[in-house]
Amino acid sequence: MSKAVKYSLAEDQIPDHWYNIVADLPEPLPPVLHPGTGQPIGPGDLAPLFPMAIIEQEVATAREIAIPGPVRDVYRMWRPTPLYRARRLEQAIDTPAKIFYKYEGVSPSGSHKTNTAVAQAFYNREAGVARITTETGAGQWGSALAIAGSLFGIDIKVFMVRVSYDHKPYRKAFMQAYGAECVPSPSDETEAGRAILAEHPHTTGSLGIAISEAVEIAAKNDDTKYSLGSVLNHVLLHQTVIGQEALAQMEMAGAYPDVIVGCTGGGSNFAGIALPFLGQKLRGGNDVRIVACEPAACPSLTRGKYAYDFGDTGHLTPLVKMHTLGSTFIPPGFHAGGLRYHGMAPLVSHLLALDLIEARAFHQRACFEAGVQFARTEGILPAPEANHAVRGAIDEALECKKQGVSRNILFNLCGHGHFDMTAYDEYLAGNLTDRHYDQKQLDHALGALPRVGP
Amino acid sequence: MSKAVKYSLAEDQIPDHWYNIVADLPEPLPPVLHPGTGQPIGPGDLAPLFPMAIIEQEVATAREIAIPGPVRDVYRMWRPTPLYRARRLEQAIDTPAKIFYKYEGVSPSGSHKTNTAVAQAFYNREAGVARITTETGAGQWGSALAIAGSLFGIDIKVFMVRVSYDHKPYRKAFMQAYGAECVPSPSDETEAGRAILAEHPHTTGSLGIAISEAVEIAAKNDDTKYSLGSVLNHVLLHQTVIGQEALAQMEMAGAYPDVIVGCTGGGSNFAGIALPFLGQKLRGGNDVRIVACEPAACPSLTRGKYAYDFGDTGHLTPLVKMHTLGSTFIPPGFHAGGLRYHGMAPLVSHLLALDLIEARAFHQRACFEAGVQFARTEGILPAPEANHAVRGAIDEALECKKQGVSRNILFNLCGHGHFDMTAYDEYLAGNLTDRHYDQKQLDHALGALPRVGP
């Protein structure tokens, strides 16, 4: 067996700032629009939902934003995270490529989500907020915010997509263990939820609906703010600790990545690993290909429109320009609940539109095949979401083999699969099928995109 | 919020040897006896079950045993593990004590078990063994051996106690994801299993039965050996990497432990953290109290007899002198499947008999209460087994408060609870009760201990 290779940073190498790629973009991000007026919104429009420090980060243009001491102190619990060379996987697929991966599953929630949960809980506590509402699909985000809330003394209320709530009781119990309240969505606690239930009493819910519920509660209660686990600029910003550490670790390895691979649901773990490297390129540094890997069953980057859309089903959010399948799109069932969002981070969408990144879509069986191969060679069982990145990285390595070239491939292993064993069980029993979205439903959802502008 | 404090070692500080306390014992361990002759067994008697390198470690008297390079290379995947100062827990319980914990949940199986699984898989592969059989209760050990088997290319067959097999399907799927075979025990694949099923067709199984099945398969097949996840000397030996790292980390913290706390099922994680410190004491170093925390529902150290007994229900194993509840003892149902063994490691039992350690028993509700308090302050959700150590450490800290003294308390957080959310769910819903063993059944089991000696 070849030597396991881990590149470990010392604790004082935890980044002291987040990297804001907005400072280095060749073209600015399209503005966020008010759905009523069609005009760009201002910070005041977001004030009912977020504390001002978060709003400032959402629109920040400075390249570096200092990480507050108390946030870094919590990061110390699991950061710096390890970066590995996947020698045994390389051998198993007989590739001349070098595969590296950053592992974010060592956090107490088992995924990268904790990086932003801690920051958001901190800024809310500083602003005197008593309660935060949020939504969760697979449960990774709700778990992370539950932990952060318990550490900073803030109540957390999580609207969990009903199908996940019913099928993943362990996630619910996990959030409750940290003192969070977990409600299946749609619920009868909100107007948005009641409206959906009236029309579709047996709906299994969606992220878009759960967002509407969480936003509504925050908007209606002075002591309550809202928190999102992906998509928005400040969330992607907080995840850049991943890529900054990876920059230092790849330097330790004496290898700069030729290709960076990440899975994309809302875009935050992908951005977290990729943006610090892309920033180097934009500032005249090394070139690097960046590949976003998404589920073929919910393919916002490869099949969506780049257009203004609502972030939620109930149309309570502002309009953002993003790759979207339409806020009424309902993906078929598949085992990567974290990748079921109809849209994509505006920042990631903008980068695709500027040809600074690429996107590929994969069906779930190919992803689970990659995940099992990874577990049996590298020892770590990835989350179903992360399996998309593993698939993408293996395919890049196989392409190297075909071309007879060696490249440095870096991917983000954003979380472990310990809460997702039902999905693996189905896969191993041969009961997993590749699910396709309904083209008619997608066409309808895209046809219903809001009209914006003159 | 106070600063999170983590003491991290560099990779080259992974121990290069295991520490063997046998070299420092004031009195030698009682011999292992052949059940037929009542005479001490020799290495040849164990050869059908274990490769010779393991047997040599089982009877080794050298103080230090080198860790082979390929084993250290795998250890690098997650070792050195972090040691934390639990400042937020200290604040929450308002204690003058300093609480430190070593966290073994960062391994790919989520517990300390991987430390010995990797070593055992290595020695078996070196001996050309094609397959290893073993038993598992809660599933932590089976998971760890499944991972080690996949890394060293050895087939793994796990007999899983039926009640766990039925109630913890995620564990089964986890082992299968790594390519291991997982069979509910008792099964019809062995004579031992068939005999139990004939008498008790609806039995939920026990560790003692599962051991009989795994041992039988190994004894009957030339290409197959057996592996145990705790109890035996060589298993405890492999776990001493934990305590050796903790020695260096406590030195970084500038604090030598006054008290060391660990949970005990078979005794391996407890021994792993405690023995290197106890060795220092035995060689004239600092004094240290060492407290073994066991479940009140299966209290081998506090209610068992120190006597020769079989390690399994089918009486296929040699006789070892240990604290035992009798090989026919059946504990009531409680949520710490890793602590349900009728016996205790002979080495740990010997230390208790020599008054070098203490033992305390706790009911499960008090343990879950401690675990939830720990999660909400320190961020990590412990396994139900580890909750016994958390309870013990908190009680020590509360005693310090009562006495108005500060002590350094170190405990081993041997694994995370991500696979144990059903138990937390029951606890949080208020449905968990403290279970008591049946005194008559215990008396009967103790009365049936084998007669040994003249």
Tab-separated table of N, CA and C in Angstrom, chain B residues 304-435:
chain	number	residue	atom	x	y	z
B	304	GLY	N	-19.400	-7.399	39.127
B	304	GLY	CA	-18.977	-8.731	38.679
B	304	GLY	C	-18.013	-9.374	39.672
B	305	LYS	N	-17.701	-10.659	39.409
B	305	LYS	CA	-16.680	-11.363	40.183
B	305	LYS	C	-15.367	-11.299	39.425
B	306	TYR	N	-14.267	-11.233	40.143
B	306	TYR	CA	-12.952	-11.333	39.498
B	306	TYR	C	-12.595	-12.812	39.483
B	307	ALA	N	-12.833	-13.458	38.372
B	307	ALA	CA	-12.737	-14.917	38.315
B	307	ALA	C	-12.437	-15.369	36.892
B	308	TYR	N	-12.029	-16.607	36.745
B	308	TYR	CA	-11.831	-17.162	35.407
B	308	TYR	C	-13.176	-17.383	34.743
B	309	ASP	N	-13.254	-16.983	33.477
B	309	ASP	CA	-14.504	-17.177	32.739
B	309	ASP	C	-14.198	-17.278	31.243
B	310	PHE	N	-15.199	-17.755	30.528
B	310	PHE	CA	-15.107	-17.779	29.071
B	310	PHE	C	-15.385	-16.388	28.513
B	311	GLY	N	-14.768	-16.114	27.370
B	311	GLY	CA	-15.016	-14.845	26.701
B	311	GLY	C	-16.302	-14.854	25.887
B	312	ASP	N	-16.858	-16.037	25.648
B	312	ASP	CA	-18.029	-16.139	24.772
B	312	ASP	C	-19.091	-17.032	25.393
B	313	THR	N	-20.259	-17.001	24.810
B	313	THR	CA	-21.385	-17.778	25.316
B	313	THR	C	-21.248	-19.263	24.971
B	314	GLY	N	-20.669	-19.528	23.800
B	314	GLY	CA	-20.548	-20.918	23.343
B	314	GLY	C	-19.371	-21.661	23.957
B	315	HIS	N	-18.578	-20.955	24.767
B	315	HIS	CA	-17.446	-21.568	25.471
B	315	HIS	C	-16.420	-22.177	24.526
B	316	LEU	N	-16.129	-21.414	23.475
B	316	LEU	CA	-15.098	-21.820	22.521
B	316	LEU	C	-13.764	-21.153	22.834
B	317	THR	N	-13.764	-20.134	23.673
B	317	THR	CA	-12.534	-19.381	23.939
B	317	THR	C	-11.781	-19.989	25.124
B	318	PRO	N	-10.519	-19.615	25.290
B	318	PRO	CA	-9.806	-19.993	26.510
B	318	PRO	C	-10.436	-19.287	27.713
B	319	LEU	N	-9.972	-19.678	28.897
B	319	LEU	CA	-10.454	-19.039	30.127
B	319	LEU	C	-9.514	-17.903	30.507
B	320	VAL	N	-10.103	-16.742	30.796
B	320	VAL	CA	-9.292	-15.607	31.234
B	320	VAL	C	-9.814	-15.121	32.574
B	321	LYS	N	-8.901	-14.637	33.406
B	321	LYS	CA	-9.327	-14.091	34.694
B	321	LYS	C	-9.725	-12.635	34.479
B	322	MET	N	-10.956	-12.354	34.800
B	322	MET	CA	-11.455	-10.995	34.556
B	322	MET	C	-12.642	-10.707	35.454
B	323	HIS	N	-13.000	-9.435	35.552
B	323	HIS	CA	-14.263	-9.086	36.190
B	323	HIS	C	-15.373	-9.478	35.239
B	324	THR	N	-16.248	-10.371	35.706
B	324	THR	CA	-17.265	-10.918	34.807
B	324	THR	C	-18.603	-11.026	35.515
B	325	LEU	N	-19.635	-10.871	34.703
B	325	LEU	CA	-21.005	-11.074	35.182
B	325	LEU	C	-21.468	-12.484	34.825
B	326	GLY	N	-20.550	-13.285	34.288
B	326	GLY	CA	-20.898	-14.635	33.847
B	326	GLY	C	-21.237	-14.638	32.364
B	327	SER	N	-20.736	-15.640	31.651
B	327	SER	CA	-20.883	-15.634	30.191
B	327	SER	C	-22.332	-15.837	29.759
B	328	THR	N	-23.213	-16.224	30.690
B	328	THR	CA	-24.631	-16.361	30.321
B	328	THR	C	-25.457	-15.151	30.761
B	329	PHE	N	-24.796	-14.147	31.326
B	329	PHE	CA	-25.515	-12.934	31.754
B	329	PHE	C	-26.062	-12.192	30.536
B	330	ILE	N	-27.313	-11.779	30.627
B	330	ILE	CA	-27.907	-11.004	29.541
B	330	ILE	C	-28.354	-9.652	30.103
B	331	PRO	N	-27.658	-8.573	29.700
B	331	PRO	CA	-28.026	-7.258	30.241
B	331	PRO	C	-29.377	-6.810	29.693
B	332	PRO	N	-30.088	-5.940	30.415
B	332	PRO	CA	-31.316	-5.363	29.886
B	332	PRO	C	-30.984	-4.446	28.715
B	333	GLY	N	-31.994	-4.100	27.936
B	333	GLY	CA	-31.759	-3.202	26.808
B	333	GLY	C	-31.350	-1.821	27.285
B	334	PHE	N	-30.256	-1.291	26.764
B	334	PHE	CA	-29.918	0.115	26.990
B	334	PHE	C	-29.071	0.577	25.826
B	335	HIS	N	-28.988	1.917	25.686
B	335	HIS	CA	-28.440	2.486	24.456
B	335	HIS	C	-26.946	2.721	24.516
B	336	ALA	N	-26.181	1.701	24.739
B	336	ALA	CA	-24.732	1.832	24.609
B	336	ALA	C	-24.235	0.431	24.280
B	337	GLY	N	-24.570	0.010	23.046
B	337	GLY	CA	-24.317	-1.371	22.628
B	337	GLY	C	-22.862	-1.777	22.768
B	338	GLY	N	-21.970	-0.795	22.781
B	338	GLY	CA	-20.559	-1.110	22.917
B	338	GLY	C	-20.166	-1.441	24.343
B	339	LEU	N	-21.096	-1.274	25.285
B	339	LEU	CA	-20.767	-1.517	26.698
B	339	LEU	C	-21.589	-2.685	27.263
B	340	ARG	N	-21.993	-3.623	26.401
B	340	ARG	CA	-22.882	-4.690	26.830
B	340	ARG	C	-22.165	-6.019	27.052
B	341	TYR	N	-20.866	-6.008	27.138
B	341	TYR	CA	-20.121	-7.268	27.257
B	341	TYR	C	-20.153	-7.774	28.704
B	342	HIS	N	-20.234	-9.097	28.863
B	342	HIS	CA	-20.352	-9.661	30.220
B	342	HIS	C	-19.041	-9.561	31.004
B	343	GLY	N	-17.923	-9.436	30.305
B	343	GLY	CA	-16.636	-9.411	30.993
B	343	GLY	C	-15.929	-8.082	30.861
B	344	MET	N	-14.672	-8.073	31.213
B	344	MET	CA	-13.847	-6.862	31.137
B	344	MET	C	-12.429	-7.314	30.779
B	345	ALA	N	-11.701	-6.456	30.111
B	345	ALA	CA	-10.325	-6.793	29.750
B	345	ALA	C	-9.576	-7.326	30.974
B	346	PRO	N	-8.886	-8.486	30.845
B	346	PRO	CA	-8.106	-9.013	31.960
B	346	PRO	C	-7.122	-7.986	32.527
B	347	LEU	N	-6.552	-7.187	31.643
B	347	LEU	CA	-5.580	-6.191	32.088
B	347	LEU	C	-6.249	-5.122	32.954
B	348	VAL	N	-7.404	-4.637	32.505
B	348	VAL	CA	-8.139	-3.631	33.285
B	348	VAL	C	-8.610	-4.246	34.604
B	349	SER	N	-9.070	-5.494	34.545
B	349	SER	CA	-9.523	-6.190	35.759
B	349	SER	C	-8.379	-6.322	36.761
B	350	HIS	N	-7.229	-6.673	36.264
B	350	HIS	CA	-6.023	-6.822	37.087
B	350	HIS	C	-5.681	-5.501	37.775
B	351	LEU	N	-5.775	-4.402	37.017
B	351	LEU	CA	-5.453	-3.084	37.586
B	351	LEU	C	-6.440	-2.704	38.685
B	352	LEU	N	-7.692	-3.087	38.506
B	352	LEU	CA	-8.681	-2.809	39.546
B	352	LEU	C	-8.372	-3.641	40.787
B	353	ALA	N	-8.017	-4.901	40.561
B	353	ALA	CA	-7.691	-5.781	41.692
B	353	ALA	C	-6.471	-5.260	42.458
B	354	LEU	N	-5.575	-4.596	41.750
B	354	LEU	CA	-4.373	-4.032	42.382
B	354	LEU	C	-4.615	-2.617	42.933
B	355	ASP	N	-5.859	-2.166	42.880
B	355	ASP	CA	-6.213	-0.812	43.361
B	355	ASP	C	-5.488	0.300	42.598
B	356	LEU	N	-5.119	0.033	41.371
B	356	LEU	CA	-4.474	1.074	40.566
B	356	LEU	C	-5.491	1.914	39.813
B	357	ILE	N	-6.709	1.435	39.722
B	357	ILE	CA	-7.795	2.209	39.110
B	357	ILE	C	-9.035	2.075	39.988
B	358	GLU	N	-10.024	2.946	39.733
B	358	GLU	CA	-11.322	2.872	40.408
B	358	GLU	C	-12.396	2.602	39.363
B	359	ALA	N	-13.579	2.227	39.825
B	359	ALA	CA	-14.687	2.004	38.878
B	359	ALA	C	-15.969	2.599	39.433
B	360	ARG	N	-16.770	3.181	38.521
B	360	ARG	CA	-18.083	3.715	38.892
B	360	ARG	C	-19.102	3.297	37.835
B	361	ALA	N	-20.336	3.109	38.274
B	361	ALA	CA	-21.400	2.726	37.334
B	361	ALA	C	-22.440	3.836	37.245
B	362	PHE	N	-22.953	4.076	36.036
B	362	PHE	CA	-23.943	5.145	35.809
B	362	PHE	C	-25.146	4.613	35.033
B	363	HIS	N	-26.314	5.147	35.374
B	363	HIS	CA	-27.501	4.826	34.581
B	363	HIS	C	-27.543	5.698	33.335
B	364	GLN	N	-28.301	5.220	32.337
B	364	GLN	CA	-28.179	5.851	31.024
B	364	GLN	C	-28.754	7.268	30.942
B	365	ARG	N	-29.813	7.564	31.704
B	365	ARG	CA	-30.374	8.914	31.581
B	365	ARG	C	-29.374	9.978	32.039
B	366	ALA	N	-28.682	9.680	33.126
B	366	ALA	CA	-27.667	10.624	33.609
B	366	ALA	C	-26.559	10.796	32.574
B	367	CYS	N	-26.287	9.721	31.841
B	367	CYS	CA	-25.234	9.792	30.820
B	367	CYS	C	-25.688	10.627	29.626
B	368	PHE	N	-26.927	10.416	29.173
B	368	PHE	CA	-27.422	11.223	28.053
B	368	PHE	C	-27.543	12.695	28.447
B	369	GLU	N	-27.938	12.949	29.690
B	369	GLU	CA	-27.999	14.326	30.166
B	369	GLU	C	-26.627	14.982	30.026
B	370	ALA	N	-25.598	14.250	30.432
B	370	ALA	CA	-24.230	14.769	30.323
B	370	ALA	C	-23.845	14.955	28.861
B	371	GLY	N	-24.222	14.004	28.013
B	371	GLY	CA	-23.870	14.081	26.595
B	371	GLY	C	-24.496	15.290	25.916
B	372	VAL	N	-25.745	15.567	26.228
B	372	VAL	CA	-26.429	16.710	25.626
B	372	VAL	C	-25.814	18.019	26.137
B	373	GLN	N	-25.502	18.055	27.427
B	373	GLN	CA	-24.842	19.246	27.967
B	373	GLN	C	-23.486	19.471	27.288
B	374	PHE	N	-22.788	18.394	27.051
B	374	PHE	CA	-21.495	18.488	26.375
B	374	PHE	C	-21.667	19.008	24.946
B	375	ALA	N	-22.626	18.431	24.219
B	375	ALA	CA	-22.843	18.842	22.829
B	375	ALA	C	-23.176	20.334	22.745
B	376	ARG	N	-24.016	20.795	23.670
B	376	ARG	CA	-24.471	22.185	23.592
B	376	ARG	C	-23.410	23.180	24.038
B	377	THR	N	-22.395	22.708	24.713
B	377	THR	CA	-21.326	23.628	25.119
B	377	THR	C	-20.070	23.442	24.273
B	378	GLU	N	-19.697	22.195	24.009
B	378	GLU	CA	-18.444	21.944	23.293
B	378	GLU	C	-18.642	21.697	21.805
B	379	GLY	N	-19.901	21.476	21.379
B	379	GLY	CA	-20.178	21.373	19.944
B	379	GLY	C	-20.180	19.965	19.381
B	380	ILE	N	-19.601	19.009	20.091
B	380	ILE	CA	-19.489	17.638	19.566
B	380	ILE	C	-20.504	16.740	20.264
B	381	LEU	N	-21.261	15.973	19.482
B	381	LEU	CA	-22.248	15.056	20.062
B	381	LEU	C	-21.586	13.692	20.290
B	382	PRO	N	-21.457	13.285	21.556
B	382	PRO	CA	-20.741	12.039	21.838
B	382	PRO	C	-21.577	10.788	21.544
B	383	ALA	N	-20.907	9.677	21.294
B	383	ALA	CA	-21.585	8.380	21.220
B	383	ALA	C	-22.141	8.048	22.608
B	384	PRO	N	-23.215	7.248	22.672
B	384	PRO	CA	-23.789	6.894	23.979
B	384	PRO	C	-22.765	6.237	24.906
B	385	GLU	N	-21.845	5.462	24.344
B	385	GLU	CA	-20.802	4.862	25.164
B	385	GLU	C	-19.955	5.967	25.804
B	386	ALA	N	-19.534	6.919	24.969
B	386	ALA	CA	-18.680	8.009	25.451
B	386	ALA	C	-19.386	8.866	26.491
B	387	ASN	N	-20.718	8.902	26.443
B	387	ASN	CA	-21.458	9.695	27.434
B	387	ASN	C	-21.152	9.253	28.866
B	388	HIS	N	-20.799	7.987	29.040
B	388	HIS	CA	-20.435	7.526	30.381
B	388	HIS	C	-19.170	8.227	30.873
B	389	ALA	N	-18.243	8.447	29.968
B	389	ALA	CA	-17.024	9.166	30.341
B	389	ALA	C	-17.319	10.643	30.586
B	390	VAL	N	-18.204	11.222	29.766
B	390	VAL	CA	-18.580	12.622	29.958
B	390	VAL	C	-19.232	12.787	31.335
B	391	ARG	N	-20.141	11.857	31.667
B	391	ARG	CA	-20.801	11.888	32.979
B	391	ARG	C	-19.759	11.812	34.098
B	392	GLY	N	-18.848	10.864	33.959
B	392	GLY	CA	-17.822	10.697	34.985
B	392	GLY	C	-16.974	11.940	35.146
B	393	ALA	N	-16.613	12.574	34.028
B	393	ALA	CA	-15.767	13.767	34.082
B	393	ALA	C	-16.531	14.937	34.708
B	394	ILE	N	-17.799	15.090	34.315
B	394	ILE	CA	-18.592	16.186	34.889
B	394	ILE	C	-18.756	15.977	36.394
B	395	ASP	N	-19.009	14.744	36.810
B	395	ASP	CA	-19.156	14.478	38.249
B	395	ASP	C	-17.867	14.796	39.009
B	396	GLU	N	-16.733	14.472	38.414
B	396	GLU	CA	-15.455	14.817	39.048
B	396	GLU	C	-15.322	16.334	39.170
B	397	ALA	N	-15.749	17.046	38.115
B	397	ALA	CA	-15.645	18.504	38.126
B	397	ALA	C	-16.602	19.115	39.146
B	398	LEU	N	-17.781	18.513	39.298
B	398	LEU	CA	-18.738	19.009	40.293
B	398	LEU	C	-18.223	18.749	41.710
B	399	GLU	N	-17.531	17.655	41.877
B	399	GLU	CA	-16.923	17.348	43.176
B	399	GLU	C	-15.857	18.396	43.507
B	400	CYS	N	-15.095	18.813	42.497
B	400	CYS	CA	-14.103	19.883	42.696
B	400	CYS	C	-14.791	21.166	43.172
B	401	LYS	N	-15.929	21.456	42.546
B	401	LYS	CA	-16.690	22.655	42.910
B	401	LYS	C	-17.135	22.569	44.373
B	402	LYS	N	-17.646	21.395	44.730
B	402	LYS	CA	-18.119	21.171	46.097
B	402	LYS	C	-16.982	21.363	47.092
B	403	GLN	N	-15.825	20.834	46.750
B	403	GLN	CA	-14.675	20.908	47.647
B	403	GLN	C	-13.924	22.233	47.504
B	404	GLY	N	-14.280	23.005	46.498
B	404	GLY	CA	-13.576	24.263	46.281
B	404	GLY	C	-12.127	24.086	45.878
B	405	VAL	N	-11.854	23.033	45.112
B	405	VAL	CA	-10.481	22.806	44.645
B	405	VAL	C	-10.475	22.705	43.122
B	406	SER	N	-9.337	23.022	42.536
B	406	SER	CA	-9.187	22.847	41.092
B	406	SER	C	-8.369	21.592	40.831
B	407	ARG	N	-8.844	20.776	39.923
B	407	ARG	CA	-8.053	19.621	39.492
B	407	ARG	C	-8.059	19.583	37.965
B	408	ASN	N	-7.052	18.942	37.412
B	408	ASN	CA	-7.019	18.711	35.967
B	408	ASN	C	-7.675	17.358	35.676
B	409	ILE	N	-8.785	17.419	34.955
B	409	ILE	CA	-9.526	16.198	34.621
B	409	ILE	C	-9.360	15.938	33.133
B	410	LEU	N	-8.953	14.742	32.801
B	410	LEU	CA	-8.790	14.365	31.390
B	410	LEU	C	-9.691	13.180	31.100
B	411	PHE	N	-10.510	13.298	30.044
B	411	PHE	CA	-11.284	12.111	29.664
B	411	PHE	C	-11.173	11.833	28.177
B	412	ASN	N	-11.509	10.606	27.815
B	412	ASN	CA	-11.430	10.193	26.422
B	412	ASN	C	-12.820	10.238	25.800
B	413	LEU	N	-12.969	11.092	24.792
B	413	LEU	CA	-14.215	11.136	24.019
B	413	LEU	C	-13.995	10.191	22.842
B	414	CYS	N	-14.390	8.913	23.050
B	414	CYS	CA	-13.914	7.854	22.153
B	414	CYS	C	-14.626	7.824	20.811
B	415	GLY	N	-15.779	8.505	20.682
B	415	GLY	CA	-16.424	8.494	19.375
B	415	GLY	C	-17.609	9.433	19.325
B	416	HIS	N	-18.047	9.777	18.099
B	416	HIS	CA	-19.210	10.649	17.952
B	416	HIS	C	-20.490	9.824	17.866
B	417	GLY	N	-21.617	10.504	18.053
B	417	GLY	CA	-22.904	9.816	18.134
B	417	GLY	C	-23.737	9.887	16.870
B	418	HIS	N	-23.103	10.141	15.716
B	418	HIS	CA	-23.880	10.345	14.492
B	418	HIS	C	-24.695	9.125	14.090
B	419	PHE	N	-24.290	7.951	14.543
B	419	PHE	CA	-25.039	6.732	14.200
B	419	PHE	C	-26.017	6.348	15.315
B	420	ASP	N	-26.134	7.184	16.318
B	420	ASP	CA	-26.890	6.810	17.511
B	420	ASP	C	-28.035	7.765	17.801
B	421	MET	N	-28.577	8.366	16.740
B	421	MET	CA	-29.565	9.413	16.965
B	421	MET	C	-30.899	8.872	17.463
B	422	THR	N	-31.193	7.602	17.193
B	422	THR	CA	-32.418	7.014	17.734
B	422	THR	C	-32.402	7.104	19.256
B	423	ALA	N	-31.252	6.817	19.831
B	423	ALA	CA	-31.113	6.871	21.284
B	423	ALA	C	-31.322	8.296	21.797
B	424	TYR	N	-30.706	9.268	21.111
B	424	TYR	CA	-30.884	10.662	21.531
B	424	TYR	C	-32.339	11.097	21.365
B	425	ASP	N	-32.944	10.649	20.269
B	425	ASP	CA	-34.342	10.969	20.016
B	425	ASP	C	-35.201	10.495	21.189
B	426	GLU	N	-35.005	9.272	21.630
B	426	GLU	CA	-35.760	8.729	22.774
B	426	GLU	C	-35.486	9.541	24.030
B	427	TYR	N	-34.221	9.874	24.241
B	427	TYR	CA	-33.874	10.648	25.434
B	427	TYR	C	-34.563	12.013	25.411
B	428	LEU	N	-34.457	12.718	24.257
B	428	LEU	CA	-35.003	14.070	24.166
B	428	LEU	C	-36.522	14.065	24.265
B	429	ALA	N	-37.146	12.957	23.814
B	429	ALA	CA	-38.609	12.855	23.893
B	429	ALA	C	-39.065	12.428	25.284
B	430	GLY	N	-38.101	12.191	26.178
B	430	GLY	CA	-38.456	11.794	27.540
B	430	GLY	C	-38.883	10.339	27.651
B	431	ASN	N	-38.556	9.541	26.630
B	431	ASN	CA	-38.993	8.144	26.625
B	431	ASN	C	-37.936	7.164	27.109
B	432	LEU	N	-36.807	7.698	27.553
B	432	LEU	CA	-35.729	6.813	27.966
B	432	LEU	C	-35.865	6.510	29.459
B	433	THR	N	-35.778	5.253	29.816
B	433	THR	CA	-35.814	4.890	31.239
B	433	THR	C	-34.493	4.232	31.608
B	434	ASP	N	-34.196	4.263	32.896
B	434	ASP	CA	-33.004	3.561	33.373
B	434	ASP	C	-33.355	2.086	33.544
B	435	ARG	N	-32.565	1.235	32.966
B	435	ARG	CA	-32.862	-0.188	32.995
B	435	ARG	C	-31.982	-0.878	34.025
